[in-house]
Each structure stands twice: as structure tokens, then as C-alpha cells.
Coordinates of C-alpha atoms in Angstrom, one line a residue:
M469 CA 150.3 -15.4 35.9
S470 CA 152.9 -13.0 36.7
N471 CA 156.3 -12.4 36.0
S472 CA 159.2 -11.9 38.3
N473 CA 160.9 -10.1 35.6
K474 CA 160.7 -6.3 36.0
E475 CA 160.4 -6.1 32.4
K476 CA 157.3 -4.2 31.1
V477 CA 155.6 -3.9 28.2
I478 CA 152.0 -2.0 27.6
V479 CA 150.0 -3.2 24.8
Q480 CA 146.6 -1.5 23.8
I481 CA 144.6 -2.9 20.9
T482 CA 140.7 -3.6 19.4
L483 CA 138.8 -5.9 18.9
E484 CA 135.7 -5.8 16.3
G485 CA 132.9 -8.2 15.4
E486 CA 132.6 -12.0 15.9
T487 CA 136.0 -11.6 18.1
A488 CA 134.9 -9.0 19.6
R489 CA 131.7 -11.3 20.9
V490 CA 134.1 -14.6 21.3
F491 CA 136.7 -12.8 24.0
R492 CA 133.7 -10.9 25.8
D493 CA 132.0 -14.1 26.4
S494 CA 135.2 -15.3 27.6
T495 CA 135.6 -13.2 30.3
L496 CA 131.6 -13.1 31.8
R497 CA 132.4 -16.9 31.9
S498 CA 135.6 -16.7 33.7
N499 CA 134.6 -14.3 35.9
R500 CA 137.9 -12.4 34.7
S501 CA 137.6 -8.6 34.0
L502 CA 138.7 -7.5 30.8
R503 CA 142.6 -6.2 31.0
A504 CA 142.8 -9.9 32.7
E505 CA 141.1 -12.0 30.8
A506 CA 143.4 -10.3 28.0
Q507 CA 146.9 -10.8 30.2
I508 CA 145.4 -14.2 31.1
R509 CA 145.4 -15.3 27.6
L510 CA 148.9 -13.7 26.0
E511 CA 150.2 -14.8 28.3
D512 CA 149.2 -18.5 28.0
H513 CA 148.8 -18.0 24.1
L514 CA 152.7 -17.1 24.1
H515 CA 153.8 -19.8 26.2
L516 CA 152.5 -22.5 23.7
V517 CA 153.1 -20.9 20.4
D518 CA 156.0 -20.3 18.4
S519 CA 155.1 -18.3 15.8
V520 CA 151.6 -17.0 14.1
A521 CA 151.4 -16.6 10.1
S522 CA 148.0 -15.7 10.4
V523 CA 144.8 -16.1 12.2
G524 CA 144.5 -19.9 12.5
I525 CA 148.3 -21.1 11.3
R526 CA 150.5 -21.4 14.1
E527 CA 153.3 -23.4 14.9
L528 CA 153.3 -25.0 18.7
K529 CA 156.3 -24.9 20.4
K530 CA 158.1 -28.3 20.7
P531 CA 157.7 -29.5 24.5

């Protein structure tokens, strides 16, 4: 999960409604904190997805 690169970016987000519920449920299933769940999901997404036009519309990276 951690990167050897020293560059660091800190973000704060607000999730509402169904998205907040889905995220909270995922933390319970994984037994991770909100912060750890957000970090692993964002890192995973950034490695798999090349660009995002909007929710559900994305271009996956080529293998």
C-alpha cells in the first residue's frame, strides 16, 4: 500500500447518501479504518484506471 516515493498528497472528501453507505459498509467488511479503506481503494483505482469521464464512465489502463 505504501509507496517509496517521498511525495505526499493529503485530500479530504465528503461522501453522502448511497455512496457514503457503500463506503462505510466496505470498511466494515474489510475491517479497515475509513482512512485506510480510502487509501487502498484510491491507490488500486489509480493503478487500474487511466481516466474517468464521470461516475461509471472510465477508461481502463492497457495491460
